[in-house]
mmCIF file of C-alpha atoms in Angstrom:
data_model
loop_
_atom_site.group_PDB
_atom_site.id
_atom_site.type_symbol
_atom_site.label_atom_id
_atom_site.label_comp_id
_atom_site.label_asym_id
_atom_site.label_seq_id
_atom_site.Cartn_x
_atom_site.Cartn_y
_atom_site.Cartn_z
ATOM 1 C CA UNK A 118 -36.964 3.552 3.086
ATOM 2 C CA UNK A 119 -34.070 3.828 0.781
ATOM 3 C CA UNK A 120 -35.560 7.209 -0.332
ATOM 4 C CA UNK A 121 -35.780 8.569 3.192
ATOM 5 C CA UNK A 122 -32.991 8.015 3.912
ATOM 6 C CA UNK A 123 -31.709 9.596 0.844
ATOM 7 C CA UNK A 124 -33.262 12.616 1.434
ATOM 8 C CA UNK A 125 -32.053 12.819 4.923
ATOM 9 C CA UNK A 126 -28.324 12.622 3.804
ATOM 10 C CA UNK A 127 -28.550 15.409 0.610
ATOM 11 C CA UNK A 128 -30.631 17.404 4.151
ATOM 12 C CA UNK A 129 -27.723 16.924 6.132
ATOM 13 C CA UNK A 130 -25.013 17.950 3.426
ATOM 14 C CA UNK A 131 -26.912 21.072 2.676
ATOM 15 C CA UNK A 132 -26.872 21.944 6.494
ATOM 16 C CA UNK A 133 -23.682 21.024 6.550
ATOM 17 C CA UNK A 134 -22.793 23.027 3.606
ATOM 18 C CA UNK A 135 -24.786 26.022 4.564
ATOM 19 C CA UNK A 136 -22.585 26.112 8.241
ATOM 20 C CA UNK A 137 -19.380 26.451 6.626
ATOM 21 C CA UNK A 138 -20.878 29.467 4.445
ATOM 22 C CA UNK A 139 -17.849 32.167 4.021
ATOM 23 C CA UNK A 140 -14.906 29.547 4.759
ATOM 24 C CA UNK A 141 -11.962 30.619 2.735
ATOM 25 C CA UNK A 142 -11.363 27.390 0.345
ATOM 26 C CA UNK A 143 -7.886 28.821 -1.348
ATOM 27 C CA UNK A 144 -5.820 32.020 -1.386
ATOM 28 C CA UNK A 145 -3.456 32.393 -4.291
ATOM 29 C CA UNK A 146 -1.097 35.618 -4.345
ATOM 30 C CA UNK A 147 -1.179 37.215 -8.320
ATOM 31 C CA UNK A 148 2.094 38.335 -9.757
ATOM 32 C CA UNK A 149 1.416 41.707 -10.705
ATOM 33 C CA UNK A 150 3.563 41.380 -13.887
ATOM 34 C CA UNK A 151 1.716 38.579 -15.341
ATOM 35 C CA UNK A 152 -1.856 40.265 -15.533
ATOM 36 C CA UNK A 153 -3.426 41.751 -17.719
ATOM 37 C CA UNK A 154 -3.086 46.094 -16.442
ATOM 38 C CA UNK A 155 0.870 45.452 -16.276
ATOM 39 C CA UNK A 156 1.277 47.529 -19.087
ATOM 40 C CA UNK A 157 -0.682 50.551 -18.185
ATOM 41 C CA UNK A 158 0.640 50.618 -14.256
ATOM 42 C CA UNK A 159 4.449 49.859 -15.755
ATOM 43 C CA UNK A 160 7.315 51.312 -17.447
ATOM 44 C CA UNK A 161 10.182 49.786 -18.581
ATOM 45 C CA UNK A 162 8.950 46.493 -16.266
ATOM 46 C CA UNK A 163 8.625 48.768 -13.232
ATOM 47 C CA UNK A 164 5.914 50.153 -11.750
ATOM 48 C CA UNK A 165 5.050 54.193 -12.818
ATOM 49 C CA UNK A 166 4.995 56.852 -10.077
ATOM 50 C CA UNK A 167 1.711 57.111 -9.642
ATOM 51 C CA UNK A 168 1.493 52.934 -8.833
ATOM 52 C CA UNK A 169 4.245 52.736 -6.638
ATOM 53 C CA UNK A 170 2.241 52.431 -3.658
ATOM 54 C CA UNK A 171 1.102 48.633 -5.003
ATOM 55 C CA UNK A 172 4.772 47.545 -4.014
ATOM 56 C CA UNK A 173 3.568 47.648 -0.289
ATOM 57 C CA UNK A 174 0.294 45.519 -1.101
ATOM 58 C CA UNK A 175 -0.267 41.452 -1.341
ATOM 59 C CA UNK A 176 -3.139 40.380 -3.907
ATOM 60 C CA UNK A 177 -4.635 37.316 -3.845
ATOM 61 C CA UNK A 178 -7.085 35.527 -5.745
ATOM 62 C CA UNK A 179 -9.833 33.632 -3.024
ATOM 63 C CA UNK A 180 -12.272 31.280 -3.391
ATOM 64 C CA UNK A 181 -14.750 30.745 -0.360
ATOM 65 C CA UNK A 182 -17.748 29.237 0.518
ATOM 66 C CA UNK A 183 -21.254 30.958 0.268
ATOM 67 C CA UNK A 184 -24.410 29.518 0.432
ATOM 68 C CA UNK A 185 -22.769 25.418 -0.553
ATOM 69 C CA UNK A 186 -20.978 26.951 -3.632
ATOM 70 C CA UNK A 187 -17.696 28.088 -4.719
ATOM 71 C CA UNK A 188 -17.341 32.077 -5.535
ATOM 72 C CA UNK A 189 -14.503 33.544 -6.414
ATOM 73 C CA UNK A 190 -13.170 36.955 -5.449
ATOM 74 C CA UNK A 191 -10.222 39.085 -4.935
ATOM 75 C CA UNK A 192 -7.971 40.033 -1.709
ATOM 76 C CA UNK A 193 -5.666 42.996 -0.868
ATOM 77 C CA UNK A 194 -3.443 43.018 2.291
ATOM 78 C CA UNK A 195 -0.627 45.690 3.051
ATOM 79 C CA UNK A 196 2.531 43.687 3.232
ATOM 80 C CA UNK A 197 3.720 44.837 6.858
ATOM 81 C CA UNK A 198 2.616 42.812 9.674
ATOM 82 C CA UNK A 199 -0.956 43.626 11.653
ATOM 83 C CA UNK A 200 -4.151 43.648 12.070
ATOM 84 C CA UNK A 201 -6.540 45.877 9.470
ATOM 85 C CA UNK A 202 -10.098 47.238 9.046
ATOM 86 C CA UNK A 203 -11.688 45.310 6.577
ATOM 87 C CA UNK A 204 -13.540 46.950 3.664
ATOM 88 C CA UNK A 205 -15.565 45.187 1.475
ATOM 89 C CA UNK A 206 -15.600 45.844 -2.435
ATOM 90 C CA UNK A 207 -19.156 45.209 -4.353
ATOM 91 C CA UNK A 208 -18.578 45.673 -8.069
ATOM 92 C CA UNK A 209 -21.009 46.520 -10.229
ATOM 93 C CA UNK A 210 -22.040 44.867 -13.437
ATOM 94 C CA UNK A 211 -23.647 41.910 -14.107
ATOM 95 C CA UNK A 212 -22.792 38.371 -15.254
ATOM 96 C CA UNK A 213 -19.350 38.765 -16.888
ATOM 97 C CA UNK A 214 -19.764 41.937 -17.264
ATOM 98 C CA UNK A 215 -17.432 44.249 -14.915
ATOM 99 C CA UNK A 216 -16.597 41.425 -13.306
ATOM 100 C CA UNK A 217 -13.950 41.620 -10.454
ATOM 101 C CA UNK A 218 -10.583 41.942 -11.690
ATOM 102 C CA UNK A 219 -7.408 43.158 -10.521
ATOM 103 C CA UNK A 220 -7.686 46.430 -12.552
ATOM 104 C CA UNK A 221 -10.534 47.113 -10.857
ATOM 105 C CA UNK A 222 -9.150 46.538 -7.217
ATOM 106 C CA UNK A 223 -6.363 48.511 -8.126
ATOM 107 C CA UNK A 224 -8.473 51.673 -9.745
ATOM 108 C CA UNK A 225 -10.612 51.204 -6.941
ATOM 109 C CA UNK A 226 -9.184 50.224 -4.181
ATOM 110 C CA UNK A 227 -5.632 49.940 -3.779
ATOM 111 C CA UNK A 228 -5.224 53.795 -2.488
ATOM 112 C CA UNK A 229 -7.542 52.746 0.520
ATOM 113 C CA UNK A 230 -5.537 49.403 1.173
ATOM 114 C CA UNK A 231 -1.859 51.533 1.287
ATOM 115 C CA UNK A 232 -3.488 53.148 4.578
ATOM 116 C CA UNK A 233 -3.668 50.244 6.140
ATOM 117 C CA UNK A 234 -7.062 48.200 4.833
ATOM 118 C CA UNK A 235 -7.895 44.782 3.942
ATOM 119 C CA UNK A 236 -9.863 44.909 1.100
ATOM 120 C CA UNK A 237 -11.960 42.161 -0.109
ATOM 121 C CA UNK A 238 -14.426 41.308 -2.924
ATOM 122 C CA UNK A 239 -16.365 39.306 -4.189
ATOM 123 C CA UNK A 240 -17.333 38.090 -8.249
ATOM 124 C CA UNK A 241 -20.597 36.624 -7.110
ATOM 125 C CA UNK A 242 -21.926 33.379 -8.241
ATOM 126 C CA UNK A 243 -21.869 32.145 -11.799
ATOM 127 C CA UNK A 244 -25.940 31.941 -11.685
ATOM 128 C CA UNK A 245 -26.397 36.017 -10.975
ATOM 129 C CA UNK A 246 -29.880 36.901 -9.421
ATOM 130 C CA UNK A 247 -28.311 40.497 -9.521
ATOM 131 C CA UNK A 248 -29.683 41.068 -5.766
ATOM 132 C CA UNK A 249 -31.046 38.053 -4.723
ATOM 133 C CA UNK A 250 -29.510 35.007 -3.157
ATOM 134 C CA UNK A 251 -26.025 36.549 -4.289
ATOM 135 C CA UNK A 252 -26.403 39.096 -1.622
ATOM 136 C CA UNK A 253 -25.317 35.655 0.419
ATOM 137 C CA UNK A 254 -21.849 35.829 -1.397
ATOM 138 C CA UNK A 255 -21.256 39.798 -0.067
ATOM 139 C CA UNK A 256 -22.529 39.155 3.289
ATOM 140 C CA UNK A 257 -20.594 35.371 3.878
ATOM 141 C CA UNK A 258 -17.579 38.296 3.169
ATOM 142 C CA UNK A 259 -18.526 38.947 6.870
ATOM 143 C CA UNK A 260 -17.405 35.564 7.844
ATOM 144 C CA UNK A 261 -14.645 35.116 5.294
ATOM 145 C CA UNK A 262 -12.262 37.658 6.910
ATOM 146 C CA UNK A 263 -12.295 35.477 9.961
ATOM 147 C CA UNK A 264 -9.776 33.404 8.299
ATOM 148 C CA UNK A 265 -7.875 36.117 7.303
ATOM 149 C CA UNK A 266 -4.878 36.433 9.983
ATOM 150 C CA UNK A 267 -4.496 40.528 9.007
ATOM 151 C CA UNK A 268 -8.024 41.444 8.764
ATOM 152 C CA UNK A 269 -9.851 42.387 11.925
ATOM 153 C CA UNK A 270 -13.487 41.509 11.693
ATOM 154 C CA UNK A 271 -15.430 43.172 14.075
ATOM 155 C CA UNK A 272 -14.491 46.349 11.895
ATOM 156 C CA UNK A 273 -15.735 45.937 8.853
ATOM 157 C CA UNK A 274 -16.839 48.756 6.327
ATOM 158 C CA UNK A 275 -18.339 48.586 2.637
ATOM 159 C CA UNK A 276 -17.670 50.056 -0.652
ATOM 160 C CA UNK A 277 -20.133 49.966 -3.466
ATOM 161 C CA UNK A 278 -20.184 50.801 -7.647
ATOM 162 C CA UNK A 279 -22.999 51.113 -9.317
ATOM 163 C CA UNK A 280 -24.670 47.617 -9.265
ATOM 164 C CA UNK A 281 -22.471 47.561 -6.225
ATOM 165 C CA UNK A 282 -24.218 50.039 -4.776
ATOM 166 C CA UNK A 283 -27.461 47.973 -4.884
ATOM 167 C CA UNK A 284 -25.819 45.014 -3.116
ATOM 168 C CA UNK A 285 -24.366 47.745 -0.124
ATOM 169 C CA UNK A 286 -27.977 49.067 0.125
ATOM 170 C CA UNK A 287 -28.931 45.405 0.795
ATOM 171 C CA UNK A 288 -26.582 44.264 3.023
ATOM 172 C CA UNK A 289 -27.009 47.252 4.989
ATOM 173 C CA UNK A 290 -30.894 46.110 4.920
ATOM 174 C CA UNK A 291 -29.806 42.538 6.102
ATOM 175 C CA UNK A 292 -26.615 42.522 8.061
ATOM 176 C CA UNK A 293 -25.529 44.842 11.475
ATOM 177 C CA UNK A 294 -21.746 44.067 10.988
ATOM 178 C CA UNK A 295 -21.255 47.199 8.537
ATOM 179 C CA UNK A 296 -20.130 49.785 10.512
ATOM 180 C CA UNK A 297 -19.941 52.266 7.735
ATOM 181 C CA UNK A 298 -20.338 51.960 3.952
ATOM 182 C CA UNK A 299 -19.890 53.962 0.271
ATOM 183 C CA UNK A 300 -22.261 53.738 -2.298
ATOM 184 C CA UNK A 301 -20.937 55.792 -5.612
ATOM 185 C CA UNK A 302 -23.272 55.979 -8.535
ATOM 186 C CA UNK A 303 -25.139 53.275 -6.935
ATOM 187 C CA UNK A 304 -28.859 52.254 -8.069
ATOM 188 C CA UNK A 305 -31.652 52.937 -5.025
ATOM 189 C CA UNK A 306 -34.608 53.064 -7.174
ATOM 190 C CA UNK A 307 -35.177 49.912 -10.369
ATOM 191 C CA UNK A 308 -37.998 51.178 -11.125
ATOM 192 C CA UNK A 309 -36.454 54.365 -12.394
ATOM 193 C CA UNK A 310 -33.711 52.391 -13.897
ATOM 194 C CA UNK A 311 -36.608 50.555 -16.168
ATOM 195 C CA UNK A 312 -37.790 53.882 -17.738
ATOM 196 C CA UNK A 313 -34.062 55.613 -17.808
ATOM 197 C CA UNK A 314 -32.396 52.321 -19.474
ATOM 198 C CA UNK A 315 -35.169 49.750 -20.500
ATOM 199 C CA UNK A 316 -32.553 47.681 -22.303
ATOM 200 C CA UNK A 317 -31.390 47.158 -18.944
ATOM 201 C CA UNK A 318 -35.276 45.211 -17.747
ATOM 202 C CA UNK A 319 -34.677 42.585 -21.126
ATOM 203 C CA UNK A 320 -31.288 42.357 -20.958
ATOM 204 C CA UNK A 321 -30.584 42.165 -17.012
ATOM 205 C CA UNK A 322 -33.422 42.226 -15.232
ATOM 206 C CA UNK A 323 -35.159 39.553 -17.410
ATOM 207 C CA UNK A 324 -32.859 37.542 -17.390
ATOM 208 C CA UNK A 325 -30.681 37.371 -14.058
ATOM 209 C CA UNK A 326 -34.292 37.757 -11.520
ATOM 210 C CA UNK A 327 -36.056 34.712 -11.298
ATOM 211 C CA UNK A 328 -39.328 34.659 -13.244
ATOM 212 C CA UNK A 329 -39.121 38.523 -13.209
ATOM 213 C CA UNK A 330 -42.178 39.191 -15.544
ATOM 214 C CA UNK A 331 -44.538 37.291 -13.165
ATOM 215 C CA UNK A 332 -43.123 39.376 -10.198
ATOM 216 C CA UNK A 333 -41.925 42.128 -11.544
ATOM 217 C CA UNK A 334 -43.108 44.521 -9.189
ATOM 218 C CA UNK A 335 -42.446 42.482 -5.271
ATOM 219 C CA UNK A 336 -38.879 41.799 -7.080
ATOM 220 C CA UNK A 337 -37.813 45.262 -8.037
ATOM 221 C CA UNK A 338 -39.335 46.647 -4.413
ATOM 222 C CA UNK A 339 -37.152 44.119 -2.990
ATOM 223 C CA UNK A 340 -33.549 45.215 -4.554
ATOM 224 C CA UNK A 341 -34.827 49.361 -4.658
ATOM 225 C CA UNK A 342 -33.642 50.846 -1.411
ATOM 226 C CA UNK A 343 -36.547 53.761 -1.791
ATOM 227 C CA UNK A 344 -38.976 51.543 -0.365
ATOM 228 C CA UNK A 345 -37.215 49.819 2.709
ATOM 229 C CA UNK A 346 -34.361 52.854 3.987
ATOM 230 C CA UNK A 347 -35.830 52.864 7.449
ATOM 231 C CA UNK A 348 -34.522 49.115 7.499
ATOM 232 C CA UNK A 349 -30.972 50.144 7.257
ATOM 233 C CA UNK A 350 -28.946 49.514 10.246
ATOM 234 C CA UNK A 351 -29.584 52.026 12.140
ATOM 235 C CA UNK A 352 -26.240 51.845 13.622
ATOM 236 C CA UNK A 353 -24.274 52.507 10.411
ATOM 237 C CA UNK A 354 -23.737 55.429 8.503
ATOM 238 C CA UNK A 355 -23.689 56.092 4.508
ATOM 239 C CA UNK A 356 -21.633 58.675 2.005
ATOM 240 C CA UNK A 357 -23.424 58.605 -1.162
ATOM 241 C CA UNK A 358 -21.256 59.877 -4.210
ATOM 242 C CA UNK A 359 -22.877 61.041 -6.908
ATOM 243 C CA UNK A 360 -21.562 62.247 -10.903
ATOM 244 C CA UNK A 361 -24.709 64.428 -12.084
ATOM 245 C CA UNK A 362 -23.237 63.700 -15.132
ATOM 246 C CA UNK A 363 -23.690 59.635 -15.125
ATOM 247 C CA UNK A 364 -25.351 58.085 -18.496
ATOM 248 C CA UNK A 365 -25.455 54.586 -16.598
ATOM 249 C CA UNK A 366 -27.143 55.350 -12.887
ATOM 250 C CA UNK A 367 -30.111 58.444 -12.595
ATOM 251 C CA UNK A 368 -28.173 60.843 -10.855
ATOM 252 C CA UNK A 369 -31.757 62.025 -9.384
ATOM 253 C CA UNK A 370 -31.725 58.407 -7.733
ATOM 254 C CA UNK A 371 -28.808 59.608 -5.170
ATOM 255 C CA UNK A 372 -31.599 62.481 -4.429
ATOM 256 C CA UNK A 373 -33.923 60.884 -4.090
ATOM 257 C CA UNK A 374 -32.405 58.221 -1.548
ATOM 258 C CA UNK A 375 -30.495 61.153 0.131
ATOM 259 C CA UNK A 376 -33.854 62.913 0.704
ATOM 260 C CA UNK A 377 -35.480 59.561 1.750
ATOM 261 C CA UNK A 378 -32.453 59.254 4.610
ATOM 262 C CA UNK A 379 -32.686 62.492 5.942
ATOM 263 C CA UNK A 380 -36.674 62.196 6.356
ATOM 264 C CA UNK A 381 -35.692 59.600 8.734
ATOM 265 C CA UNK A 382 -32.393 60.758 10.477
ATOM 266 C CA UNK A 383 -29.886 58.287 8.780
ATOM 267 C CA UNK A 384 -26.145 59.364 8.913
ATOM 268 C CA UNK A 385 -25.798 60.389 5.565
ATOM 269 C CA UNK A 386 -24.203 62.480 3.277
ATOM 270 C CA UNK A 387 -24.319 63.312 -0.393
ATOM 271 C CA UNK A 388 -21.977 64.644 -2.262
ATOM 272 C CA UNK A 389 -22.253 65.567 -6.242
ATOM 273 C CA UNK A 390 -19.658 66.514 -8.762
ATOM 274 C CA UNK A 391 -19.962 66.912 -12.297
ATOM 275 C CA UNK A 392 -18.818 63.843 -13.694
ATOM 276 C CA UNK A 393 -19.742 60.905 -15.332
ATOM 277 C CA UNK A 394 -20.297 57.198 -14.115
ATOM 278 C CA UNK A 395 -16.953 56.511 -12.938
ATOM 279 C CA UNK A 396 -15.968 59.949 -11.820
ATOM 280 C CA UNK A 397 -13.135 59.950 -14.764
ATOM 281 C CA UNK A 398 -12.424 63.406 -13.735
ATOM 282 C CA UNK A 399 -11.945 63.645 -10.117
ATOM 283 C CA UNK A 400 -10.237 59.971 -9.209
ATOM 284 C CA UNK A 401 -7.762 61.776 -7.104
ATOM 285 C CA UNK A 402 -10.601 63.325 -5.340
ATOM 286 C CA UNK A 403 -12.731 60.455 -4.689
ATOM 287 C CA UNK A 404 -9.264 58.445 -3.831
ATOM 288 C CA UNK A 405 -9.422 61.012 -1.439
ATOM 289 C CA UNK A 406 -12.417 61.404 0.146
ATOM 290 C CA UNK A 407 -12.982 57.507 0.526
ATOM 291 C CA UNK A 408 -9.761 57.238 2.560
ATOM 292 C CA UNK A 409 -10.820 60.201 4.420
ATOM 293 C CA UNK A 410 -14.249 58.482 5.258
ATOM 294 C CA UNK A 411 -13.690 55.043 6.606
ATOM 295 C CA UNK A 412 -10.252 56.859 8.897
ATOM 296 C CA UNK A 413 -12.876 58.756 10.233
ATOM 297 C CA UNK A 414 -16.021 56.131 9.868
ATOM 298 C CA UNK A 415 -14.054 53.076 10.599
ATOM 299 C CA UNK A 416 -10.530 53.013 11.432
ATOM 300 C CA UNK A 417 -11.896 55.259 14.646
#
């Protein structure tokens, strides 16, 4: 008796748990000056020319609920009063391993956010599945901006890197409340990745997919967005950015997926430049053209 009713209490806490999924638990603001980029971004303890614009922005460091745990992430919000589009950030990486920091908001992100965004990401959960259950902790984003007084969240659009770009492929796949999204250098094919990197099936794969060897194949279709595009919400719309120069992701991946999307009428586009992985040569450019994007995509 004492067993059933055991198991009826852990039932109810995990129900209860999973309802609250995306509740912001704490929302800390960062001092700029005492992190870690300070020096690059500042001169003289002020902030260079070209990172002036962070003096109209609010960071904050979150923690929210997702799926009964606690994930951390990052916030931006422009100072002045109102209410914002929402874009959310997937980083790429794995593990610790280009996790979410404020450098990386800032290189990112922080252009988009001056124009009047709230951007949010997420670290995703200490045990990474690398596109399994932690797609939970990017789509309970959807619910975490609720409690965010400047965000408005029926207008919500996505950014993805790399890794990231897997994870916006996904929740494209498994969410309708994306009204537009990014993917640069993003993965759409692991299968590819295996042959192009196969340190990255040991070291990643291996180790972040549960039991991966025994199903490698079902678990590799599931995260590769090659075999499952006509399950992207149809009502959303994708720019894939692509650096034909990129040593991480297959640049013939973003032609691959582009060619995939236009067999079946998504609103897509692709474009290329000769770069590498994180488009070290054209950041003003791609500062650029992602503000340009979700104005058009999402702020319309």
């Amino acid at each position: 008796m004492n067993r059933i009713i055991s198991s009826i209490i852990f039932l109810l806490f995990l129900s209860f748990g999973f309802a609250q999924n995306g509740k912001l638990l704490s929302k800390r603001l960062v001092d700029l000056s005492k992190t870690p980029i300070w020096n690059t971004i500042s001169q003289d303890d002020e902030l260079k020319p070209n990172f002036e614009h962070l003096k109209k922005l609010n960071f904050y460091f979150i923690t929210y609920q997702s799926d009964s745990l606690k994930v951390k992430g990052i916030l931006i919000e422009p100072k002045n009063q109102g209410k914002y589009p929402v874009v959310i950030f997937n980083r790429g990486g794995n593990r610790d391993f280009g996790g979410l920091t404020v450098a990386t908001m800032i290189m990112y992100t922080s252009k988009l956010a001056e124009q009047g965004y709230v951007i949010i990401g997420s670290n995703y959960r200490e045990k990474d599945e690398f596109g399994g259950a932690d797609i939970n902790d990017v789509l309970n984003l959807t619910k975490t901006v609720k409690d965010i007084d400047k965000a408005e969240p029926n207008c919500i659009g996505m950014f993805g890197w790399s890794r990231g770009g897997m994870m916006t492929y996904l929740a494209l796949q498994k969410s309708d409340k994306i009204k537009t999204a990014i993917v640069g250098n993003g993965v759409s094919n692991l299968f590819d990745t295996t042959k192009m990197r196969p340190e990255m099936e040991t070291n990643v794969f291996a180790e972040c997919i549960p039991d991966y060897w025994n199903n490698k194949e079902s678990e590799l279709k599931k995260r590769s967005v090659i075999y499952w595009a006509d399950e992207l919400d149809k009502n959303s719309s994708l720019l894939i950015l692509c650096g034909t120069n990129d040593k991480r992701a297959n640049p013939e991946q973003a032609d691959q997926i582009a060619n995939k999307l236009k067999e079946i009428k998504y609103d897509h586009e692709l474009r290329k430049f000769k770069t590498d992985h994180y488009f070290s040569e054209y950041k003003t450019e791609l500062n650029a053209m992602i503000i340009d994007w979700f104005d058009k995509r999402l702020k319309k």
